[in-house]
GROMACS .gro file of C-alpha atoms in nm:
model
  322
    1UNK     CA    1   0.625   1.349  -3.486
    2UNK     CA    2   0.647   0.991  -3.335
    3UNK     CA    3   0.389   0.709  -3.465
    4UNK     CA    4   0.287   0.428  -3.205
    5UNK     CA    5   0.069   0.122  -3.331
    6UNK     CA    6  -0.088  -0.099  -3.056
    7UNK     CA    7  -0.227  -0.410  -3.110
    8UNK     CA    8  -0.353  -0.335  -3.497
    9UNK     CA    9  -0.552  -0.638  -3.654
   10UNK     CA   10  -0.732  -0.612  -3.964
   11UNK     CA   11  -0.958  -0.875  -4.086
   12UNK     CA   12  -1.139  -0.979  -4.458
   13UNK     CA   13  -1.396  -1.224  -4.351
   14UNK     CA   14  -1.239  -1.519  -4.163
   15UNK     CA   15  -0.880  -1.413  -4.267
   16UNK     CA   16  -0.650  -1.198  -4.091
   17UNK     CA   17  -0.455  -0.985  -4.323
   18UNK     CA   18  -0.273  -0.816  -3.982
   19UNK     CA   19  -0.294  -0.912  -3.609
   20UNK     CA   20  -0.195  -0.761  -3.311
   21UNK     CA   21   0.093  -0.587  -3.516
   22UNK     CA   22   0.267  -0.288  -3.251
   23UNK     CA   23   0.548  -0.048  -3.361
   24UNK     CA   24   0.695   0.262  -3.251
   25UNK     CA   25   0.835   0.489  -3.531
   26UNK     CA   26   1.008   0.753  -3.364
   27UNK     CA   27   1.080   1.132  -3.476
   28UNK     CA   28   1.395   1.165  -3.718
   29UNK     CA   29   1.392   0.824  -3.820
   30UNK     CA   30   1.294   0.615  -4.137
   31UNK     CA   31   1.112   0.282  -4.001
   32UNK     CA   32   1.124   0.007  -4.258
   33UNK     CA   33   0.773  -0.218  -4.285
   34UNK     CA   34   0.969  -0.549  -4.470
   35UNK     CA   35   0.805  -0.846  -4.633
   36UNK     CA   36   0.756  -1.080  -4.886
   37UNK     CA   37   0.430  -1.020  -5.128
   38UNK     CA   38   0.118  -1.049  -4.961
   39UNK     CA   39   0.235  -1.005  -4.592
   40UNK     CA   40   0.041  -0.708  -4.524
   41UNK     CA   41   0.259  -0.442  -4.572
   42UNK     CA   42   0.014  -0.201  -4.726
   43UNK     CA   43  -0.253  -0.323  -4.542
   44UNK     CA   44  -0.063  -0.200  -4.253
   45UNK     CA   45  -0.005   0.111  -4.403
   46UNK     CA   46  -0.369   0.170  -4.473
   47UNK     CA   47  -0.482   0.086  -4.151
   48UNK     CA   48  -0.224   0.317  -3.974
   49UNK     CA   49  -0.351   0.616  -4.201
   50UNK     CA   50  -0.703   0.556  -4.177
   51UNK     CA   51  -0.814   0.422  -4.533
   52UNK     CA   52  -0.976   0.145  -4.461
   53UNK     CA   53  -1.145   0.017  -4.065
   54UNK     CA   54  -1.016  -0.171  -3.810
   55UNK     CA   55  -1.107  -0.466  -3.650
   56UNK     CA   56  -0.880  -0.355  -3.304
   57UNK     CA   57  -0.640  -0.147  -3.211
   58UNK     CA   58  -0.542   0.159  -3.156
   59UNK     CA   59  -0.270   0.490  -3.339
   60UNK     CA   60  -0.097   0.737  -3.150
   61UNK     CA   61   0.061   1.025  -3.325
   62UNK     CA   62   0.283   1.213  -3.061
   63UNK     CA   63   0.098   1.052  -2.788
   64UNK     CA   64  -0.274   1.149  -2.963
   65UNK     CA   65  -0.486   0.920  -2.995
   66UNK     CA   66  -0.566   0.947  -3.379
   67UNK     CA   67  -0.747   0.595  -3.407
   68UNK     CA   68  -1.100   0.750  -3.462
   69UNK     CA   69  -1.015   0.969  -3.736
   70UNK     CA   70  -1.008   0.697  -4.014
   71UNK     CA   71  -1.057   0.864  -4.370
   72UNK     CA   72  -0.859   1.215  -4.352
   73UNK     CA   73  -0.571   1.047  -4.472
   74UNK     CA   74  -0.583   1.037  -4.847
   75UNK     CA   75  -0.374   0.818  -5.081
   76UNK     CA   76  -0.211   0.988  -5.319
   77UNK     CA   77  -0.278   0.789  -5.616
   78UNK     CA   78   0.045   0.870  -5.910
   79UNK     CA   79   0.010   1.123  -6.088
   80UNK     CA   80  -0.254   1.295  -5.842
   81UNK     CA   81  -0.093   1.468  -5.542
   82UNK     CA   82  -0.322   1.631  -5.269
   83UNK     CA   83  -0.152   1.718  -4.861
   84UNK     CA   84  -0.350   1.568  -4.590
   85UNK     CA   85  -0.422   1.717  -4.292
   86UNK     CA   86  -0.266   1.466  -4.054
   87UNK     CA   87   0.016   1.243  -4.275
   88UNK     CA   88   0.108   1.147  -4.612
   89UNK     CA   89   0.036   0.830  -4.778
   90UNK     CA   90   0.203   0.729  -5.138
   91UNK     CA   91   0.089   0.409  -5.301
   92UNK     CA   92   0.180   0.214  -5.586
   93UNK     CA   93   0.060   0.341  -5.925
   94UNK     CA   94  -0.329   0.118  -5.974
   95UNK     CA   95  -0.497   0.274  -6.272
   96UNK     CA   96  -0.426   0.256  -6.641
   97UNK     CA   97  -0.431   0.651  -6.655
   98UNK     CA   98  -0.148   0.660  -6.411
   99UNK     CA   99   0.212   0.704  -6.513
  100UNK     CA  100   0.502   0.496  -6.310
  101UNK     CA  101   0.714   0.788  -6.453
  102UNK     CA  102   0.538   1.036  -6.213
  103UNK     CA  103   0.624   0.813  -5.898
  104UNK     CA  104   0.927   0.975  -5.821
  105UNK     CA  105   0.791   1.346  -5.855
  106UNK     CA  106   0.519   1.202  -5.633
  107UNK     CA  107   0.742   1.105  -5.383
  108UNK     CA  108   0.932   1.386  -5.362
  109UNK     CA  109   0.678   1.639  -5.346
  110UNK     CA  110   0.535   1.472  -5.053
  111UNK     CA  111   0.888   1.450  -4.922
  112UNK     CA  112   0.937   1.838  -4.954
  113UNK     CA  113   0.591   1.903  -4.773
  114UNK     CA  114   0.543   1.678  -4.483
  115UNK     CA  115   0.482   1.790  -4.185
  116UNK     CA  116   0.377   1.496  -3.936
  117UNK     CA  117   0.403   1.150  -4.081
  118UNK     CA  118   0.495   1.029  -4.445
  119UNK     CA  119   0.365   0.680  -4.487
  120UNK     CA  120   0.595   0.506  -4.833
  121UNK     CA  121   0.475   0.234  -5.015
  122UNK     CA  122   0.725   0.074  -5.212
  123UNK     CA  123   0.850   0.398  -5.305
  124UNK     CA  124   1.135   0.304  -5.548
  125UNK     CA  125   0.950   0.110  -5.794
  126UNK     CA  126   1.032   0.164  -6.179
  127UNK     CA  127   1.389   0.337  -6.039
  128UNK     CA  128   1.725   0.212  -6.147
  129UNK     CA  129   1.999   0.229  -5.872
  130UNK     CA  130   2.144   0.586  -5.920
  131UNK     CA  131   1.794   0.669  -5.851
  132UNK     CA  132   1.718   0.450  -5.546
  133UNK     CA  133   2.035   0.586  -5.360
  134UNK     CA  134   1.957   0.913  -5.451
  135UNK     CA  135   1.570   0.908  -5.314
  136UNK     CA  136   1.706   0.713  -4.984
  137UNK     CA  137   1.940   1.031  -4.911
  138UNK     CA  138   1.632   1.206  -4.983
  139UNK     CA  139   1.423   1.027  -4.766
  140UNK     CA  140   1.690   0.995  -4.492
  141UNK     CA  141   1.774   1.355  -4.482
  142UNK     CA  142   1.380   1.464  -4.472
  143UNK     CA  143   1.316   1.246  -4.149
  144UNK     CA  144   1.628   1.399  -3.978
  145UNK     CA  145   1.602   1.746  -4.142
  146UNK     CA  146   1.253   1.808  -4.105
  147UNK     CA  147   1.173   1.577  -3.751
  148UNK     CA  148   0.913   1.370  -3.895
  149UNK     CA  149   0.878   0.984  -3.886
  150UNK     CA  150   0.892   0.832  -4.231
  151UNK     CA  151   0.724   0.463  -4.250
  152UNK     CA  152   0.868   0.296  -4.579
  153UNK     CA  153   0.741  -0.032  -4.712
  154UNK     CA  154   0.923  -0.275  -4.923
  155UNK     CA  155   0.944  -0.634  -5.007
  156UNK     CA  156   1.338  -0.587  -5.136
  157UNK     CA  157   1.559  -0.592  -4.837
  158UNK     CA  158   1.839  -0.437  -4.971
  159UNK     CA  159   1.627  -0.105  -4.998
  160UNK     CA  160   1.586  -0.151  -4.659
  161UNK     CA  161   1.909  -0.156  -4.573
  162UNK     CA  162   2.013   0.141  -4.812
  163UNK     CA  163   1.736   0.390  -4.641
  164UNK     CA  164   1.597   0.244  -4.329
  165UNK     CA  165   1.736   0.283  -3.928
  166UNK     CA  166   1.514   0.006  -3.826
  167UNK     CA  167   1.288  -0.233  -3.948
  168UNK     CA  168   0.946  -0.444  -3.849
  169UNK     CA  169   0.996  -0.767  -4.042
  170UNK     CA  170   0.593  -0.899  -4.116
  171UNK     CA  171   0.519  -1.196  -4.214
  172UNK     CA  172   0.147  -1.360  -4.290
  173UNK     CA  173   0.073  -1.034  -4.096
  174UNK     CA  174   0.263  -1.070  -3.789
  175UNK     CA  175   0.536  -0.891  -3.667
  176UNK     CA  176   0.807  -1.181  -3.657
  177UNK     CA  177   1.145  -0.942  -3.546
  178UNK     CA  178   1.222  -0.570  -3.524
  179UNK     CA  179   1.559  -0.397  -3.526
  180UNK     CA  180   1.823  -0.253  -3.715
  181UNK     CA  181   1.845  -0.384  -4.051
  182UNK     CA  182   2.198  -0.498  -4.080
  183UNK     CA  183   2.170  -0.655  -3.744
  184UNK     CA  184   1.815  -0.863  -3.828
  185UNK     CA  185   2.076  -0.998  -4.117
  186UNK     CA  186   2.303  -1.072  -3.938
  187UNK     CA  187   2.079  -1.264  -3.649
  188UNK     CA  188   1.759  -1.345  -3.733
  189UNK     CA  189   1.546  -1.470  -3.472
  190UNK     CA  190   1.401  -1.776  -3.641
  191UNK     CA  191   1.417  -1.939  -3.915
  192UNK     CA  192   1.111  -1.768  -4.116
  193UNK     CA  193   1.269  -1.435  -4.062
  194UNK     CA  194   1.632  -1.569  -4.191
  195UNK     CA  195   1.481  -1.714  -4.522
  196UNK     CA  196   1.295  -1.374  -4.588
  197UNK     CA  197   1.571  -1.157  -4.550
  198UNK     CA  198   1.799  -1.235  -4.777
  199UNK     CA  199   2.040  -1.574  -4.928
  200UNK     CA  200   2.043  -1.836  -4.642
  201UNK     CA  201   2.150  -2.178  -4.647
  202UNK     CA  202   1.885  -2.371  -4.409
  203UNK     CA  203   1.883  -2.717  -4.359
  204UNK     CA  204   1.752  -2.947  -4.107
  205UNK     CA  205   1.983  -3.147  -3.818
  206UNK     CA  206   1.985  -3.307  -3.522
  207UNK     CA  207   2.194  -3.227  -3.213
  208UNK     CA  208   2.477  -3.554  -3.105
  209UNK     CA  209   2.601  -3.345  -2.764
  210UNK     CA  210   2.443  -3.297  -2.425
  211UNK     CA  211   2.300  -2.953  -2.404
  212UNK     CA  212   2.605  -2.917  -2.168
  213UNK     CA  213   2.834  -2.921  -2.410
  214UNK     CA  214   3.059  -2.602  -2.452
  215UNK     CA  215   3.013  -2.641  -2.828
  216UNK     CA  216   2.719  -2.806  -2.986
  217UNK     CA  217   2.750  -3.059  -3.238
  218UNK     CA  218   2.478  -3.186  -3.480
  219UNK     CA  219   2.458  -3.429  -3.771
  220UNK     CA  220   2.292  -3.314  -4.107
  221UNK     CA  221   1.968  -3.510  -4.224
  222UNK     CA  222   2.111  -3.445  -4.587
  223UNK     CA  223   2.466  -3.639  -4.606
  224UNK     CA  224   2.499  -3.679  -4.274
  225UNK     CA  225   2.773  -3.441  -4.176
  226UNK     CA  226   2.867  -3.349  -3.834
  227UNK     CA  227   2.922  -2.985  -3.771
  228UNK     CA  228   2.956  -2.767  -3.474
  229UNK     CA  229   2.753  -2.485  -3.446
  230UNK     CA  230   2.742  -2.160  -3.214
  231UNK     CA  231   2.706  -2.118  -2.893
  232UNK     CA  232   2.341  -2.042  -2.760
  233UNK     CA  233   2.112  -2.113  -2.464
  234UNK     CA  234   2.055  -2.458  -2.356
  235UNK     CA  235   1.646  -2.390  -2.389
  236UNK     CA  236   1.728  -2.256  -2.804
  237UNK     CA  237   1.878  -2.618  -2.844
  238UNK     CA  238   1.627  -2.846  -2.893
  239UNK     CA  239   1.537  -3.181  -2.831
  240UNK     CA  240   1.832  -3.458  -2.929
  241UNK     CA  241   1.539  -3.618  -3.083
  242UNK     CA  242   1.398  -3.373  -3.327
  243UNK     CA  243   1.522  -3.195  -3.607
  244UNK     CA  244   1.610  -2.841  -3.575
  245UNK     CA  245   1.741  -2.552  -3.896
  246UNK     CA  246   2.117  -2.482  -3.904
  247UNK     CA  247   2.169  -2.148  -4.104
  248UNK     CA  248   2.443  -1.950  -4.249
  249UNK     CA  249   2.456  -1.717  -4.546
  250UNK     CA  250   2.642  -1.773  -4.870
  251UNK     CA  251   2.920  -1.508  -4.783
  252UNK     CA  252   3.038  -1.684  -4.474
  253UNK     CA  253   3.133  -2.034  -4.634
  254UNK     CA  254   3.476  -2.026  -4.784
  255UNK     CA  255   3.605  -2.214  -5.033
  256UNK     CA  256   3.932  -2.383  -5.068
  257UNK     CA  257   4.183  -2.668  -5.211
  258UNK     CA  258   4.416  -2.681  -4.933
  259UNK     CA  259   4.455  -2.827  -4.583
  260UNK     CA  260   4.140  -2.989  -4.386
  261UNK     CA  261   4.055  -2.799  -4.083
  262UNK     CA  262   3.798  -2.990  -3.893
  263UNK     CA  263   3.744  -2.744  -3.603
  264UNK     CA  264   3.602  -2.532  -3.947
  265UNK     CA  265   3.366  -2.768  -4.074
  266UNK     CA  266   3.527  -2.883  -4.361
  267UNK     CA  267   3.349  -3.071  -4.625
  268UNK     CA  268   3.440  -3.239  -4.952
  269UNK     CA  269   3.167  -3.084  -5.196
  270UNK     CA  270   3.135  -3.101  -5.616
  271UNK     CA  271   3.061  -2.777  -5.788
  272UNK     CA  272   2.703  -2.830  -5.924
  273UNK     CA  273   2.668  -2.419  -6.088
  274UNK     CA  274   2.863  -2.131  -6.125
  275UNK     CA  275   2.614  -1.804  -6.172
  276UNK     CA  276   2.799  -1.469  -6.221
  277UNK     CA  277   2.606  -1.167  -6.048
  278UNK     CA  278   2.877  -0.906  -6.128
  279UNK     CA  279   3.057  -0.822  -5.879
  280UNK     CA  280   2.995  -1.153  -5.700
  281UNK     CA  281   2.939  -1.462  -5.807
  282UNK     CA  282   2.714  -1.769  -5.633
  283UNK     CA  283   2.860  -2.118  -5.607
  284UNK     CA  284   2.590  -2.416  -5.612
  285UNK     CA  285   2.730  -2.685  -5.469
  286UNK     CA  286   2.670  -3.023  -5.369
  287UNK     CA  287   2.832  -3.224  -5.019
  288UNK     CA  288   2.719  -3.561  -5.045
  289UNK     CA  289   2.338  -3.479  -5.072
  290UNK     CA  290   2.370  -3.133  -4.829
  291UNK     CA  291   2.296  -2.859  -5.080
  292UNK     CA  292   2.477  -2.545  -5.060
  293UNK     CA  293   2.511  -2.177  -5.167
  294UNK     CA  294   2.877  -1.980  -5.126
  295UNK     CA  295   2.896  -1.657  -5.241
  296UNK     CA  296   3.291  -1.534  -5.331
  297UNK     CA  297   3.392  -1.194  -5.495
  298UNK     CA  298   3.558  -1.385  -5.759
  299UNK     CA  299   3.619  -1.762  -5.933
  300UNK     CA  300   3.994  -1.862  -5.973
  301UNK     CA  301   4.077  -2.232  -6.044
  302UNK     CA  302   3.735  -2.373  -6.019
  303UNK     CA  303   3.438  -2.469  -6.273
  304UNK     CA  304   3.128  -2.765  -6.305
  305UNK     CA  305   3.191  -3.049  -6.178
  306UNK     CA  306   3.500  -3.019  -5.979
  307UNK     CA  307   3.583  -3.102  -5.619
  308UNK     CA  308   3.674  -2.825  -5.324
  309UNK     CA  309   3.653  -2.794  -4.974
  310UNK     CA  310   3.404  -2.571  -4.783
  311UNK     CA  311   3.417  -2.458  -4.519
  312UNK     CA  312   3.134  -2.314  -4.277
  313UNK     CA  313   3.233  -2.171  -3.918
  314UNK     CA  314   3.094  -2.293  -3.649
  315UNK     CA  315   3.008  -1.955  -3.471
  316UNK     CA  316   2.844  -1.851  -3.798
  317UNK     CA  317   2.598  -2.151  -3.791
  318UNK     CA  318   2.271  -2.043  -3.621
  319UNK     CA  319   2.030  -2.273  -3.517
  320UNK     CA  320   1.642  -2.262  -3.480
  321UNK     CA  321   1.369  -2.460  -3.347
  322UNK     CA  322   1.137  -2.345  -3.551
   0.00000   0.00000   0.00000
């Protein structure tokens, strides 16, 4: 069964914890709800299944308007489990008599009995990674398997990316970008969404070339480097006299001692940290003032306080306005 939100908005006194939020989780399909803390994420999911009123708005269940039956929707509360009549809805353990334990037995039950709509709320909580990967074939299979919509909410991305085929991105309780996970990664759409989804390098600039340029060029506020980004619209530019956000992720700077390529953006930087994460390991560095993040598989040849060249490519340099 499919799940269309139009226009939701929820509001505690003169705040609005969601507004005009619209989605469309389709049949067969897990649909990510991604966020930091406090977005709205399971303020969404409580207004979609009913639990609490609605300032406007409306919910369609395979085209049914189900908008007026707030309240038959009942949370299933770990370690409590009871089957609604119209969809699912498993929230995060509250109460000091619940067990975080009983989470995943929660989850699966309602995973092995849904019929219509399974609403997720942070559903791996407490698991260690064997166990994530194995719920998110779980969860996958169910939505295909069974033809339901499953609605999962998280504030890690990387569980989004592990179970979800697309993904509402909500932040301050606004939809900000939808789409398929690896592809919001890999593009965000502004600069709010890049920061939240992930390790991003983001620092401000200002454009030296006419917007007619075939390649743009732009001059860091922080040690004043000159850099050529990708190729976008002329209207995504910017004015040449304000400051827009160059991006690009750790992973897509490379490191090296050898020959200066300047068509690669090559700057002279100092090794400021070194922070092993297993089988990666983060780079802190420092380019004349410009701070940046490189993330490499592995560290040959280089500790604190030494020099390098990075380099960042210009078509993996995004740049936003906002």
């Amino acid at each position: 069964m499919s799940l269309k939100v139009f226009n939701l908005s929820k509001r505690y006194d003169d705040m609005w914890a969601l507004r005009d939020v619209s989605l469309e989780a389709p049949t067969g399909e897990v649909y990510g709800i991604f966020g930091p803390s406090g977005s709205g994420k399971t303020t969404l999911l409580n207004a979609v299944s009913g639990t609490i009123p609605l300032n406007r708005g409306s919910v369609q269940v395979n085209d049914s308007d189900v908008t007026a039956l707030a309240g038959t929707a009942r949370k299933i509360t770990v370690p409590e489990y009871e089957r609604p009549s119209i969809w699912q809805l498993v929230v995060k353990a509250r109460n000091s008599t619940s067990k975080l334990e009983d989470r995943p037995r929660a989850v699966i039950r309602a995973l092995e009995s849904v019929e219509s709509v399974l609403l997720l709320d942070d559903p791996f909580c407490g698991m260690d990674a064997s166990e994530c990967e194995a719920l998110a074939d779980k969860i996958r299979d169910t939505a295909r398997e069974r033809g339901v919509a499953v609605i999962l909410a998280s504030s890690d991305f990387e569980q989004i990316l592990l179970t979800c085929d697309r993904v509402a991105v909500i932040v301050r309780g606004e939809i900000k970008q939808t789409g398929a996970p690896q592809e919001i990664y890999e593009r965000p759409e502004s600069r709010v969404v890049a920061a939240v989804t992930g390790r991003h390098n983001l620092f401000a600039a200002r454009r030296l070339t006419s917007s007619k340029a075939e390649i743009p060029e732009f001059q860091t506020i922080d040690g004043g480097h000159r850099l050529f980004a990708q190729r976008i619209e002329r209207g995504a530019l910017g004015a040449l006299n304000q400051n827009v956000t160059l991006a690009i992720r750790p992973e897509q700077i490379s490191i090296s001692f050898g020959a200066s390529f300047p068509e690669d953006n090559l700057l002279k930087a100092t090794v400021k940290r070194i922070q092993r994460l297993g089988p990666t390991t983060l780079i802190e560095l420092d380019a004349d003032g410009l701070r940046l993040d490189a993330l490499v598989l592995r560290v040959v040849g280089l500790d604190v306080g030494q020099e390098c060249m990075v380099g960042l490519p210009p078509d993996r340099i995004q740049i936003f306005r906002d």
